PDB file of C-alpha atoms in Angstrom:
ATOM      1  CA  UNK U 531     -21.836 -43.895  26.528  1.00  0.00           C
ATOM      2  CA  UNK U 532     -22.116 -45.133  23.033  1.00  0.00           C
ATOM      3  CA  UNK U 533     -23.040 -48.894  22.365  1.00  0.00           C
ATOM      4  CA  UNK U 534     -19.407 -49.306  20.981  1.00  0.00           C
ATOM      5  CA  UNK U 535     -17.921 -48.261  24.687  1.00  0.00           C
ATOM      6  CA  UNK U 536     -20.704 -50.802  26.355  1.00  0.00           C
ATOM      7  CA  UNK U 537     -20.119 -53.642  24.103  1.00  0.00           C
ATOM      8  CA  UNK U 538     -16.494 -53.266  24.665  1.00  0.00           C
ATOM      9  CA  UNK U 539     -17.151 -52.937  28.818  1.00  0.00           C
ATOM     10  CA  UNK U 540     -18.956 -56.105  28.277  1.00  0.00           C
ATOM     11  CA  UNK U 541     -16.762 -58.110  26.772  1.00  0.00           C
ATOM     12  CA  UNK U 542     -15.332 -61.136  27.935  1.00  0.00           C
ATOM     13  CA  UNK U 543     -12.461 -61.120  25.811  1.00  0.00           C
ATOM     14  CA  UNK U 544     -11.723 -57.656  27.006  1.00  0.00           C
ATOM     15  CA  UNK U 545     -12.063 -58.921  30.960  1.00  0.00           C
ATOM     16  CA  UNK U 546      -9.842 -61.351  30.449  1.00  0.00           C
ATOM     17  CA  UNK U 547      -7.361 -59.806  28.854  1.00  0.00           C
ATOM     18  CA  UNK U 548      -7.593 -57.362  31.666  1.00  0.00           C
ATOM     19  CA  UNK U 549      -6.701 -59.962  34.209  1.00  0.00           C
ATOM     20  CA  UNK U 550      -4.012 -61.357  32.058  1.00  0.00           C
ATOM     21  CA  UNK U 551      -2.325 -58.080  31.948  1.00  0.00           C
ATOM     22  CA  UNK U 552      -2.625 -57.721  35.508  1.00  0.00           C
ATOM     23  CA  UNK U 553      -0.833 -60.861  35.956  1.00  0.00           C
ATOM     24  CA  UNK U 554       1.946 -59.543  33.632  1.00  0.00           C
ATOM     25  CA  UNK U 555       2.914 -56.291  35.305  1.00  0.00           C
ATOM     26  CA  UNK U 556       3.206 -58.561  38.336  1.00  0.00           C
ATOM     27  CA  UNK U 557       5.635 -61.025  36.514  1.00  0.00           C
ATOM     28  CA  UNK U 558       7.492 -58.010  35.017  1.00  0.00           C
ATOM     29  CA  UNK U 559       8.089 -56.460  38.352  1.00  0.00           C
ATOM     30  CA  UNK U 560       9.772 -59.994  39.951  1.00  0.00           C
ATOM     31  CA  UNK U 561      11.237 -59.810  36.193  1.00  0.00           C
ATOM     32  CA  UNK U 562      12.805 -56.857  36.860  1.00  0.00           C
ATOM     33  CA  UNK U 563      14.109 -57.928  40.450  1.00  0.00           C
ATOM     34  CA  UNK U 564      15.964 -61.026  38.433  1.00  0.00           C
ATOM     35  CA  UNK U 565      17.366 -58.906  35.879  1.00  0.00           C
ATOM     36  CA  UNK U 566      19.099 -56.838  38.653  1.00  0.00           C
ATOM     37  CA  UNK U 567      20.607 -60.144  40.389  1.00  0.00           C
ATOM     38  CA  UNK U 568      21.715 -61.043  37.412  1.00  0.00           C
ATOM     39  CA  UNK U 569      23.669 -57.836  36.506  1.00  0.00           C
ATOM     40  CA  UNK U 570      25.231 -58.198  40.128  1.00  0.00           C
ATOM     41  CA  UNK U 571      25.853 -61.939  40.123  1.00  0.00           C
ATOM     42  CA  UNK U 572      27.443 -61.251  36.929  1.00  0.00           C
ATOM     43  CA  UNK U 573      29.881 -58.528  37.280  1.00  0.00           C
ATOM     44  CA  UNK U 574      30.681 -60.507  40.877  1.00  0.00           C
ATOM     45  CA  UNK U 575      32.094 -63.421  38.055  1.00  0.00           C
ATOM     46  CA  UNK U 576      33.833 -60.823  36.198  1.00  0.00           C
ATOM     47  CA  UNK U 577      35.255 -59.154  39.105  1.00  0.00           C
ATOM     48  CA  UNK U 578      36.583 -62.624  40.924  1.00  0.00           C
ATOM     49  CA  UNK U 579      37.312 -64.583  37.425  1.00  0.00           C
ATOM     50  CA  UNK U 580      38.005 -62.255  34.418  1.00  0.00           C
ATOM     51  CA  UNK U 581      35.274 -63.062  32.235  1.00  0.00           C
ATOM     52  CA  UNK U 582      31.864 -63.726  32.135  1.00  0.00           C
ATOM     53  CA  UNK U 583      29.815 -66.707  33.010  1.00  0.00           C
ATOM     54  CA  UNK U 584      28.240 -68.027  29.567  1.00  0.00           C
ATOM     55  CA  UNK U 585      24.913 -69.425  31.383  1.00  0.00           C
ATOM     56  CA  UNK U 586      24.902 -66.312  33.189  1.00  0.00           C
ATOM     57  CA  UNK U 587      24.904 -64.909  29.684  1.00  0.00           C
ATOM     58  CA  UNK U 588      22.466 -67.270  28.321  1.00  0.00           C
ATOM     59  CA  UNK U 589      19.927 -66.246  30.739  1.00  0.00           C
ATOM     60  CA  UNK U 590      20.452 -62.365  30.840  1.00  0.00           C
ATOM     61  CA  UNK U 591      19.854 -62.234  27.139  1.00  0.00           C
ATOM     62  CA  UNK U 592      16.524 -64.832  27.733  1.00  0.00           C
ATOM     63  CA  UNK U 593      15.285 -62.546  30.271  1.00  0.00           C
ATOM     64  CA  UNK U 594      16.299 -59.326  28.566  1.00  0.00           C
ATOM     65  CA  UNK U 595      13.851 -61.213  25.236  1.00  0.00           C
ATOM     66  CA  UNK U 596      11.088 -62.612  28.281  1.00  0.00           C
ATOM     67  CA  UNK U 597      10.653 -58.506  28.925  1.00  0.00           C
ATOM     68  CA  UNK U 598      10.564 -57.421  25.549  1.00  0.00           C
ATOM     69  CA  UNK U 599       8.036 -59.815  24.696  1.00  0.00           C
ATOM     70  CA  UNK U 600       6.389 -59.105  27.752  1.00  0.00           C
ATOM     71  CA  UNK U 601       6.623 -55.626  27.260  1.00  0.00           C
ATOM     72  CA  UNK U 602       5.021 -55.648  23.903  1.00  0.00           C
ATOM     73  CA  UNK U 603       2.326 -57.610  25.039  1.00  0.00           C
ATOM     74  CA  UNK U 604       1.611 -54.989  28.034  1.00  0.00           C
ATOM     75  CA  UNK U 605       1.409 -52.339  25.791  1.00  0.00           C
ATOM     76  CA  UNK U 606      -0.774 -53.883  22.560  1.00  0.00           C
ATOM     77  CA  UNK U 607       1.998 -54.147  20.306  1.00  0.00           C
ATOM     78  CA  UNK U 608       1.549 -57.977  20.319  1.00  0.00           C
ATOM     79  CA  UNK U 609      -1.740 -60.271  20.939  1.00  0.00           C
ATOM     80  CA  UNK U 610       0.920 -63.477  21.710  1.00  0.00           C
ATOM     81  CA  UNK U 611       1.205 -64.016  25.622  1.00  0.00           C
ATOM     82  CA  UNK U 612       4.642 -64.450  26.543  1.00  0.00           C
ATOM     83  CA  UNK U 613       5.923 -67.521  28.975  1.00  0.00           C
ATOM     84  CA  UNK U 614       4.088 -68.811  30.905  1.00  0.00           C
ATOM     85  CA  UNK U 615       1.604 -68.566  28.363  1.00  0.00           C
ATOM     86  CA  UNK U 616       4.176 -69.479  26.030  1.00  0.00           C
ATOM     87  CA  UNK U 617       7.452 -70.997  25.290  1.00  0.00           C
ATOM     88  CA  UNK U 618      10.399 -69.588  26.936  1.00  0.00           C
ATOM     89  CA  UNK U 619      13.025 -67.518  24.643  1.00  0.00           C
ATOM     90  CA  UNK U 620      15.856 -69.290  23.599  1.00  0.00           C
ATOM     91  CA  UNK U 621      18.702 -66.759  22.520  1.00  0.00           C
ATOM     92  CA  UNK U 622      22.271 -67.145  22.209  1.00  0.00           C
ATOM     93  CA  UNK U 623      24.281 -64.187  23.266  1.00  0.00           C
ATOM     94  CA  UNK U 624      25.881 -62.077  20.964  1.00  0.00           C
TER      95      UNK U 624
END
């Protein structure tokens, strides 16, 4: 192994990253889970009402930025930690 591999095996700051991501890919999963009660809930509003329910909205487009973020961060595209690590996304549909 070269000492670049070891010093990298070693590493605290890689361990706990480690964990971290762990910890996200749990959090996406339930993530994922709330997206698809969302979706329901929501076309259940359309269906019954006509239109959509703005919070409803709200939320779906928070969550859809919560999974991007958290994406990113799964896959080294971005060092920042999303919520709870983090502040929640604040969005406004569109």
């Amino acid at each position: 192994m070269s000492d670049n591999v070891k010093e990298n095996i070693k590493s605290p700051a890689t361990w706990s990253r480690a964990l971290i991501m762990l910890l996200f890919v749990f959090i996406y999963q339930v993530a994922e889970i709330v997206l698809a009660a969302v979706v329901v809930l929501q076309l259940l509003v359309v269906i019954f009402s006509g239109e959509p329910n703005v919070r409803l909205l709200r939320f779906g487009q928070d969550l859809g930025t919560f999974i991007y973020q958290t994406v990113r961060f799964l896959t080294y595209n971005s060092e920042d930690r999303p919520f709870p690590f983090g502040d929640w996304p604040q969005a406004t549909p569109g």
